[in-house]
XYZ file of N, CA and C in Angstrom:
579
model
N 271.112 1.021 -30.209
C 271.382 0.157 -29.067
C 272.482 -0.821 -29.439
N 273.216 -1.054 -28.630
C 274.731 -1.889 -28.531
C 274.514 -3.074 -28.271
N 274.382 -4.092 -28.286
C 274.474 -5.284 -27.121
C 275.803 -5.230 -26.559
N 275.442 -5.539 -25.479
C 276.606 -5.225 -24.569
C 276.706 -6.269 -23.514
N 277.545 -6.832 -23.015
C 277.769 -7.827 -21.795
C 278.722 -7.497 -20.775
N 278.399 -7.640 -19.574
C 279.024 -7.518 -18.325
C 281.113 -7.295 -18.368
N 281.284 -6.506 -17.879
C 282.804 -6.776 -18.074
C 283.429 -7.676 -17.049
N 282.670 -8.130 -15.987
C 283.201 -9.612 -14.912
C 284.326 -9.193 -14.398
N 283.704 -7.922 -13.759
C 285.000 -7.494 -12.686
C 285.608 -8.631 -12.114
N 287.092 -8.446 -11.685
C 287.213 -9.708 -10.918
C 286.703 -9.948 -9.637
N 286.214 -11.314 -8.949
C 285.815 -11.534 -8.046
C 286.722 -10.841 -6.652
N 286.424 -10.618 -5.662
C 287.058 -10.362 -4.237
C 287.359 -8.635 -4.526
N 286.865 -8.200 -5.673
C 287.156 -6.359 -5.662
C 286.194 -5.849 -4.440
N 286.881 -5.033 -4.138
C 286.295 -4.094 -3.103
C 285.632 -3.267 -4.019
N 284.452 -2.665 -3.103
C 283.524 -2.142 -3.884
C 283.828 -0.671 -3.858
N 283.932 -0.205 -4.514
C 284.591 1.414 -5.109
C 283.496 2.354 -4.364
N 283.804 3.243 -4.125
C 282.924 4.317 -3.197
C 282.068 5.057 -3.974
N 281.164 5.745 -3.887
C 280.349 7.066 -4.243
C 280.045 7.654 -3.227
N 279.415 8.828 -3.668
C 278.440 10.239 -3.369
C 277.696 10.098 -4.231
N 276.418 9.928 -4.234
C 275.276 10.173 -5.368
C 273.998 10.383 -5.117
N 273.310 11.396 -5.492
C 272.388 11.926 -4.917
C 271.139 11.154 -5.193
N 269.882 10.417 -4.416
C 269.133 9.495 -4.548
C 267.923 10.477 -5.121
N 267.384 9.737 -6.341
C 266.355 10.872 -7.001
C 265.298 10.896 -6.506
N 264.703 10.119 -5.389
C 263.221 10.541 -4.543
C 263.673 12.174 -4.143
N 264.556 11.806 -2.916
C 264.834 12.413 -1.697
C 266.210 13.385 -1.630
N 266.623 13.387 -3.253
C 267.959 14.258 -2.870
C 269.291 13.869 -2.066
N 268.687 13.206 -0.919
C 269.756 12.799 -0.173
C 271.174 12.519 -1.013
N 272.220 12.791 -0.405
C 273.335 11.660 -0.928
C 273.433 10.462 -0.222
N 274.088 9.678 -1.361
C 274.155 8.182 -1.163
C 275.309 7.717 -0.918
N 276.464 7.104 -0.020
C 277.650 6.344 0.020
C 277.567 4.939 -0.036
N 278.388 4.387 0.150
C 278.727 3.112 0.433
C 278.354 2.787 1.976
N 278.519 3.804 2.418
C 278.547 3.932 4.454
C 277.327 3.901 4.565
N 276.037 4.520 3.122
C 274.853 4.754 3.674
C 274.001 3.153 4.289
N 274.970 2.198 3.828
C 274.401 1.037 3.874
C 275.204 0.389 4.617
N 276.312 0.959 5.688
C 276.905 -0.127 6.248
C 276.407 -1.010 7.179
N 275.407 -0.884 7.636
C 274.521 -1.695 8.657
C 274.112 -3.426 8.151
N 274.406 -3.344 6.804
C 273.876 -4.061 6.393
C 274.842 -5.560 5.503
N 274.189 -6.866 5.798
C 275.770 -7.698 5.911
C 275.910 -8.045 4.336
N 274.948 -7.364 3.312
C 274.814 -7.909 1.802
C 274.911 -6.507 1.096
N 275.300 -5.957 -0.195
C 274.801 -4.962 -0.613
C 274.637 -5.602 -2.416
N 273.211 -4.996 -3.020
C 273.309 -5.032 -4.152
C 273.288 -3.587 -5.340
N 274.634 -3.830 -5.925
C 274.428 -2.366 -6.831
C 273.963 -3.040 -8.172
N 273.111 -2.258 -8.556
C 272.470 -2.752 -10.103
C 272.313 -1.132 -10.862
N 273.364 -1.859 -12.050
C 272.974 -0.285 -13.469
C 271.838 -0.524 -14.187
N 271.020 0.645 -13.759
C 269.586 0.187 -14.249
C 269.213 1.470 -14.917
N 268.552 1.825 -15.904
C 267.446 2.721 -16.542
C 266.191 2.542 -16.531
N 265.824 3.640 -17.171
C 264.270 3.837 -17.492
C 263.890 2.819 -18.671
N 264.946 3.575 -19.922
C 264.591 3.531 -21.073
C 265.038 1.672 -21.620
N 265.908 1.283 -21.459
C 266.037 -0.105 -22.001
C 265.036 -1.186 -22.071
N 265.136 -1.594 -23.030
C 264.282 -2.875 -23.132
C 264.584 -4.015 -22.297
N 265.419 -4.239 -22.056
C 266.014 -5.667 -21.365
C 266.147 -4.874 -19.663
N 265.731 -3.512 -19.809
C 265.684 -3.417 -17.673
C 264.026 -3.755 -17.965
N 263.434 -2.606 -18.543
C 261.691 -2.979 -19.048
C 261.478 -4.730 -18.663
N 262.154 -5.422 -19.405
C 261.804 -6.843 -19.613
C 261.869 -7.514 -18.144
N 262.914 -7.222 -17.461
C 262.257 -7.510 -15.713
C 262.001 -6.724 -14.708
N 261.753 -5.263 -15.085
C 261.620 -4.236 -13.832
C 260.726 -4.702 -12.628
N 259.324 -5.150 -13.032
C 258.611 -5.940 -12.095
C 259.209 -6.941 -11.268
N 260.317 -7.624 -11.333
C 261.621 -8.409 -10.734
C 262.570 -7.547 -10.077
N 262.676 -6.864 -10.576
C 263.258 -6.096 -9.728
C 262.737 -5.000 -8.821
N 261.404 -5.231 -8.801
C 260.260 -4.723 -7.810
C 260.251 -5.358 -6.676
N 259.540 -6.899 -6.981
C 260.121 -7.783 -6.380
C 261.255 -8.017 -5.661
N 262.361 -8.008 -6.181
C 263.585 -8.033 -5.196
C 263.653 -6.844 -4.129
N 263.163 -5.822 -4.633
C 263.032 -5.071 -3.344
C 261.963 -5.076 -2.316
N 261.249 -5.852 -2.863
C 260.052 -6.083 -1.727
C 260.584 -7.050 -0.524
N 261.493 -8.196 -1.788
C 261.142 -9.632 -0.632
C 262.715 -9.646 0.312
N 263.407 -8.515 -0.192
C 264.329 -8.187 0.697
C 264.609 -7.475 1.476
N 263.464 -6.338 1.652
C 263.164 -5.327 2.412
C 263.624 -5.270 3.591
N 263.232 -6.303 4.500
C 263.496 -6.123 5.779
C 264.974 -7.209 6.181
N 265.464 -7.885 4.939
C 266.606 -8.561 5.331
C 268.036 -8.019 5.432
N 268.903 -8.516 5.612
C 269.824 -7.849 6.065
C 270.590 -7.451 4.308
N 270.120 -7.562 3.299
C 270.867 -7.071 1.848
C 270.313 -5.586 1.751
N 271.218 -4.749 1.607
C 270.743 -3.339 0.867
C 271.026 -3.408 -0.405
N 270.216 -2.997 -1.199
C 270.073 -2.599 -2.519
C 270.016 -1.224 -2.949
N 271.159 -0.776 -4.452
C 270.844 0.669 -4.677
C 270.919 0.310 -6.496
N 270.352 0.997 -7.122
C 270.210 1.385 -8.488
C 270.890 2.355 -8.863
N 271.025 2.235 -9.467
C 272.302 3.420 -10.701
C 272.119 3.604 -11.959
N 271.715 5.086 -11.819
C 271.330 4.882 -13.870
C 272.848 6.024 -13.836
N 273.399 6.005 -15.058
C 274.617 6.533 -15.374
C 274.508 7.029 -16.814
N 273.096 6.595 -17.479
C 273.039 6.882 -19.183
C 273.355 8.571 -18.886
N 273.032 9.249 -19.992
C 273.475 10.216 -20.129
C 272.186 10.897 -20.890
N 271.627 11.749 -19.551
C 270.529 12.457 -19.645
C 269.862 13.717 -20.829
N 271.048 13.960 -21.203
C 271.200 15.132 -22.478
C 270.223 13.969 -23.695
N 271.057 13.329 -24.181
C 270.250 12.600 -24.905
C 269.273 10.946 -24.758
N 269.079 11.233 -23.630
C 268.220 10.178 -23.403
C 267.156 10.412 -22.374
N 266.378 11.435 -22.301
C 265.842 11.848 -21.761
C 265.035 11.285 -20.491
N 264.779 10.041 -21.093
C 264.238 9.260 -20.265
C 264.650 8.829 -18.531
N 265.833 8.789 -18.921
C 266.687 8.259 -17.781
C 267.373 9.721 -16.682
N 266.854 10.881 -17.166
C 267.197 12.044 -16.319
C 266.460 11.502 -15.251
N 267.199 12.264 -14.155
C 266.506 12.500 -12.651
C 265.012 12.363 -12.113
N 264.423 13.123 -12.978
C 263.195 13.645 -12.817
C 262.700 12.473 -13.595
N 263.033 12.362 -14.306
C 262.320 10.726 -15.098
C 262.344 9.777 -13.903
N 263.220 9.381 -13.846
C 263.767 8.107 -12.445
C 263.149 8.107 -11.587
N 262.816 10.042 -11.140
C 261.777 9.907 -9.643
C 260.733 9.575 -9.762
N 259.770 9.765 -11.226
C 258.906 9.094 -11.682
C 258.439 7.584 -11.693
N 259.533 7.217 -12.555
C 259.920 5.572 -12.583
C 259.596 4.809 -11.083
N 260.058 5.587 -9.775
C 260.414 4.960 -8.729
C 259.270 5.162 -7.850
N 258.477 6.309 -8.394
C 257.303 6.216 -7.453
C 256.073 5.367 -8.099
N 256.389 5.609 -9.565
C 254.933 4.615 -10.695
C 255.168 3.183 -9.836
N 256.662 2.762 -10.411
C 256.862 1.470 -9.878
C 256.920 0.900 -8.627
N 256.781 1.939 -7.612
C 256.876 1.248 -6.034
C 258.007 0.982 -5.162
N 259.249 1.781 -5.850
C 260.271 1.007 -5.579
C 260.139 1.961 -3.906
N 261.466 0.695 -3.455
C 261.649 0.976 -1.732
C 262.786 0.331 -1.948
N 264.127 0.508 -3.035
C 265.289 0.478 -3.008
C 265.675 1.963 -3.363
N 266.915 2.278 -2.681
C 267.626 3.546 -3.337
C 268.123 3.393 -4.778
N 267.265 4.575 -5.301
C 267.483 5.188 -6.716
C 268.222 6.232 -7.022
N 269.883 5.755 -7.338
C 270.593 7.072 -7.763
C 270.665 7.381 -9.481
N 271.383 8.791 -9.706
C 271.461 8.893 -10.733
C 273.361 9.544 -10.725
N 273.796 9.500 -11.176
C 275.404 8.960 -11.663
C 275.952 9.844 -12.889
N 275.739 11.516 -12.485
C 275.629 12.484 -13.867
C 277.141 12.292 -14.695
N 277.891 12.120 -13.703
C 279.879 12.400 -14.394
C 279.698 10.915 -14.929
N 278.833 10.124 -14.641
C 279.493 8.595 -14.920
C 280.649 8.016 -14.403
N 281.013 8.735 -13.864
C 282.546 7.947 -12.822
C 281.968 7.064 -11.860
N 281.062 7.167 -11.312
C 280.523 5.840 -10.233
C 280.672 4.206 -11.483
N 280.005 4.660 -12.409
C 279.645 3.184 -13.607
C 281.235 2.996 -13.924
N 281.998 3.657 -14.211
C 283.343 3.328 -14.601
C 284.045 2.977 -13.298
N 284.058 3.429 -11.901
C 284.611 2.910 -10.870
C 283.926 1.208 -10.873
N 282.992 0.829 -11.204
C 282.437 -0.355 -11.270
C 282.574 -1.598 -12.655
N 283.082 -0.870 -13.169
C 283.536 -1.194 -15.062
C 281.654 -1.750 -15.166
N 281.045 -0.705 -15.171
C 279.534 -0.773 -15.726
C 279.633 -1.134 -17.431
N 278.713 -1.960 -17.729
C 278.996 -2.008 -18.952
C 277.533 -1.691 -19.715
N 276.897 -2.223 -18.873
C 275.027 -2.418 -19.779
C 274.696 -2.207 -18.945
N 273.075 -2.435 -19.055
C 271.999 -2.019 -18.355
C 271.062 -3.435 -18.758
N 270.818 -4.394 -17.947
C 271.278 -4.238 -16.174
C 272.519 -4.771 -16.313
N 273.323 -4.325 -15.215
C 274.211 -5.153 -14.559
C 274.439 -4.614 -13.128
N 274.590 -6.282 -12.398
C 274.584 -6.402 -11.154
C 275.523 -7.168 -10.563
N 275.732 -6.082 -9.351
C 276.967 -6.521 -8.775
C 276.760 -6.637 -7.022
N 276.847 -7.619 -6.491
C 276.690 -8.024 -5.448
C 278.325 -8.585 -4.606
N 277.943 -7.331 -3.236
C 279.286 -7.535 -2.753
C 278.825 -7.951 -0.645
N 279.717 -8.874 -0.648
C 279.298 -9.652 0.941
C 279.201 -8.599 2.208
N 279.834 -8.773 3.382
C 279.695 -7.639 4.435
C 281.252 -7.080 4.367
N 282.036 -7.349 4.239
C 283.380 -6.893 3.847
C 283.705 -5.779 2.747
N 282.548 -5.901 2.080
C 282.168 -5.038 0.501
C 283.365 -5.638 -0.164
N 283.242 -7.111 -0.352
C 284.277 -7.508 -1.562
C 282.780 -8.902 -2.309
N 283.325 -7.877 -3.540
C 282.997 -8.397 -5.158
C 282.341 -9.923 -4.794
N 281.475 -10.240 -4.436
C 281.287 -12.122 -4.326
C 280.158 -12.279 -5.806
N 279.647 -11.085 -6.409
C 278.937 -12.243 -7.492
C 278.938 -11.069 -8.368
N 278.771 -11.184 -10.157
C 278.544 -10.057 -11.073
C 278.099 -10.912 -11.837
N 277.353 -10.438 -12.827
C 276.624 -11.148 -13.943
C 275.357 -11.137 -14.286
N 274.581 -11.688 -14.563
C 272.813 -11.648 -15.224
C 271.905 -12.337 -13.534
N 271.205 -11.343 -13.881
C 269.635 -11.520 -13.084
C 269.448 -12.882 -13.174
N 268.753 -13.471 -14.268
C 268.726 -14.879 -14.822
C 269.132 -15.083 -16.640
N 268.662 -16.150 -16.923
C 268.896 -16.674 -18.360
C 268.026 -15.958 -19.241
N 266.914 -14.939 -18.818
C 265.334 -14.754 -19.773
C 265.998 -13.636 -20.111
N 265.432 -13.504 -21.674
C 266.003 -12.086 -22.491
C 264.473 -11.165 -22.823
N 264.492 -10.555 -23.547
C 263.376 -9.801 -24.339
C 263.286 -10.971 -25.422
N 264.330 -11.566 -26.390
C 263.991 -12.176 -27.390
C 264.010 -13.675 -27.406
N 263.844 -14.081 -25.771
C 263.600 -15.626 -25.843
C 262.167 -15.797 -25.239
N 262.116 -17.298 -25.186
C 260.660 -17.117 -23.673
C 260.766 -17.698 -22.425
N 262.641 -17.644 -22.217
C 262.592 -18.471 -20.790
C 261.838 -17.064 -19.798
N 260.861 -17.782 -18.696
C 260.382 -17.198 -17.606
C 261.733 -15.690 -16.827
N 261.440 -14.689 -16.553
C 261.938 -14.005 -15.682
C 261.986 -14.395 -14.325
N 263.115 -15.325 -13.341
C 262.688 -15.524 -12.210
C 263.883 -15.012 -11.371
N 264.412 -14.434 -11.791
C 265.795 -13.652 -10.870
C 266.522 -14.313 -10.202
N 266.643 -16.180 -10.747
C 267.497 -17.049 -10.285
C 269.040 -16.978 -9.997
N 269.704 -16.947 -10.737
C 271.094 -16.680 -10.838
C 271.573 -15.151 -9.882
N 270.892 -14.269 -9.774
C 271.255 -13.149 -8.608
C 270.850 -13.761 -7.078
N 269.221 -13.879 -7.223
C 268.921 -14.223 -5.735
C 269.471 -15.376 -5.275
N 270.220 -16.627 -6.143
C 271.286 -17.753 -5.681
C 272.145 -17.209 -4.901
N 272.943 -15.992 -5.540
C 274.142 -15.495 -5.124
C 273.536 -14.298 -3.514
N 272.641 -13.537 -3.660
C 272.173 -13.475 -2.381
C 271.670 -14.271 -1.443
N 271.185 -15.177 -1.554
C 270.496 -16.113 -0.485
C 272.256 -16.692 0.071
N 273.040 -17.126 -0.844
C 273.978 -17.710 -0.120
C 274.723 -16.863 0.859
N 274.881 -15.450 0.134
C 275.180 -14.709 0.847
C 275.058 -14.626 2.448
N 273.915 -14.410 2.231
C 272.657 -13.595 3.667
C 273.091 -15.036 4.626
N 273.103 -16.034 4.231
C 273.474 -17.466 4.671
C 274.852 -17.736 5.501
N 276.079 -16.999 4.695
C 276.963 -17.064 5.186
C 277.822 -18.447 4.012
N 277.486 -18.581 3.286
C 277.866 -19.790 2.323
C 278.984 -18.560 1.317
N 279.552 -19.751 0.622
C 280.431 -19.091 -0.762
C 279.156 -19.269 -1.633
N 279.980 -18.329 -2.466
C 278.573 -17.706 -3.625
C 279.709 -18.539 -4.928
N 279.134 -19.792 -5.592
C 279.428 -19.951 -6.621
C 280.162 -19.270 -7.387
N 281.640 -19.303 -8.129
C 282.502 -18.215 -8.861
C 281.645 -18.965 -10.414
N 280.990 -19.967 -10.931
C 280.536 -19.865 -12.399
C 279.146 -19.076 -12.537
N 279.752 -17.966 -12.772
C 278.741 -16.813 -13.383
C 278.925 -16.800 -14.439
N 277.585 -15.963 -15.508
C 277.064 -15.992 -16.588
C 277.290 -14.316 -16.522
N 277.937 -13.581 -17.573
C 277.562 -11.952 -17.516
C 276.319 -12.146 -18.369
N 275.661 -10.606 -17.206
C 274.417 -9.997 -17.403
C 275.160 -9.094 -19.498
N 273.279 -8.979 -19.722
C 273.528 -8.740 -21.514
C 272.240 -7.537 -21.379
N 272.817 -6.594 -22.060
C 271.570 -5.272 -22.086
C 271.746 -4.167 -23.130
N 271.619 -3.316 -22.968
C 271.864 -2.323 -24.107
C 273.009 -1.710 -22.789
N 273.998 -0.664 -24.174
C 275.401 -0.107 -23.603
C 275.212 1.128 -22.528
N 275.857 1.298 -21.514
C 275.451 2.274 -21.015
C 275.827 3.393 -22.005
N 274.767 4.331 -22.126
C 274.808 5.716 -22.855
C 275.894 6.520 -22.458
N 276.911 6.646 -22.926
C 277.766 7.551 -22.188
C 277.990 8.716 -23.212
N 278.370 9.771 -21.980
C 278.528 10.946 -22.607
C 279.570 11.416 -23.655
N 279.502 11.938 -25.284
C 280.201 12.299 -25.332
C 281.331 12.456 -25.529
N 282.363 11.214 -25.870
C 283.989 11.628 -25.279
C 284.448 11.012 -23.612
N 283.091 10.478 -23.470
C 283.590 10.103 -21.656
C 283.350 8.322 -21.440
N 283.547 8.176 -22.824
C 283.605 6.555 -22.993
C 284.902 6.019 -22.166
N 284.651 4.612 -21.396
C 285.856 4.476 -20.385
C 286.724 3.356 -21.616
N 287.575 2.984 -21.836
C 288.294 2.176 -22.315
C 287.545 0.851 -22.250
N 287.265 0.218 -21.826
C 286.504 -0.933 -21.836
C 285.673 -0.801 -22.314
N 285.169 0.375 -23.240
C 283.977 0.398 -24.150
C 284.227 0.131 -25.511
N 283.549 -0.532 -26.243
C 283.566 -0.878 -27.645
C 284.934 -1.846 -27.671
């Protein structure tokens, strides 16, 4: 495992497109699949990491207490399923039904979705307004695996609530810190290592 920190896309990026197939339901996933909606949150998430482990229940949460508001949320695992078994498809659909989730769960096999996003770790989250431009990137909150501040998903749900509000979302962000995304192979993007 790498420690790894957010690469802090710049603020006001438009949010880069996909196709990605959601691991309940198969479906594919766009950017369009959510245009109804005036918030969107993308988060690179796995199975296997310790530091997604350390708030997945938070991020249960966030999909509960946003359910019916106007933010869509989608997940993205992008590790690289050959050797990390955990984080394959069929793992994830697991993950998403144990855990309850009622956010879209994709999986990201080429890894070009995580590199259209300069993904760096797991988690990282990127929250973009109704325009789909870049308004917040960085850490969930301050709590790690190896401290004991509380998990309370402060520093993201700030930047959504202002959102959903219609307010500016604070530009002093903190990048999110996790293990590296697993990449395949030879298909490391330049901003790696």
């Amino acid at each position: 495992m790498a420690l790894t920190t957010s690469t802090m896309l710049p603020l006001g990026t438009k949010a880069p497109d996909f196709n990605l197939p959601e691991v309940v339901s198969g479906k594919a996933t766009s950017l369009s699949t959510f245009a109804d909606k005036k918030a969107l949150l993308v988060m690179f998430i796995c199975r296997h990491c310790p530091f997604v482990k350390h708030i997945q229940k938070e991020l249960v949460q966030l999909g509960k207490d946003y359910f019916t508001s106007d933010l869509a949320i989608v997940g993205i695992s992008a590790n690289d399923a050959k050797n990390y078994p955990d984080d394959a498809p069929e793992s994830l659909q697991a993950f998403a039904t144990e855990q309850g989730l009622n956010f879209t769960l994709c999986y990201d096999e080429s890894q070009e979705t995580a590199k259209a996003y300069t993904a760096a770790c797991t988690p990282d989250f990127f929250v973009f307004d109704g325009d789909r431009q870049l308004v917040y990137r960085g850490q969930l909150d301050d709590s790690r695996p190896s401290n004991d501040k509380p998990v309370t998903g402060g520093d993201l749900r700030a930047a959504i609530e202002a959102v959903l509000a219609g307010q500016p979302v604070t530009s002093e962000q903190k990048p999110s810190v996790g293990c590296n995304i697993k990449w395949k192979p030879g298909n490391q993007p330049s901003y790696f290592g």
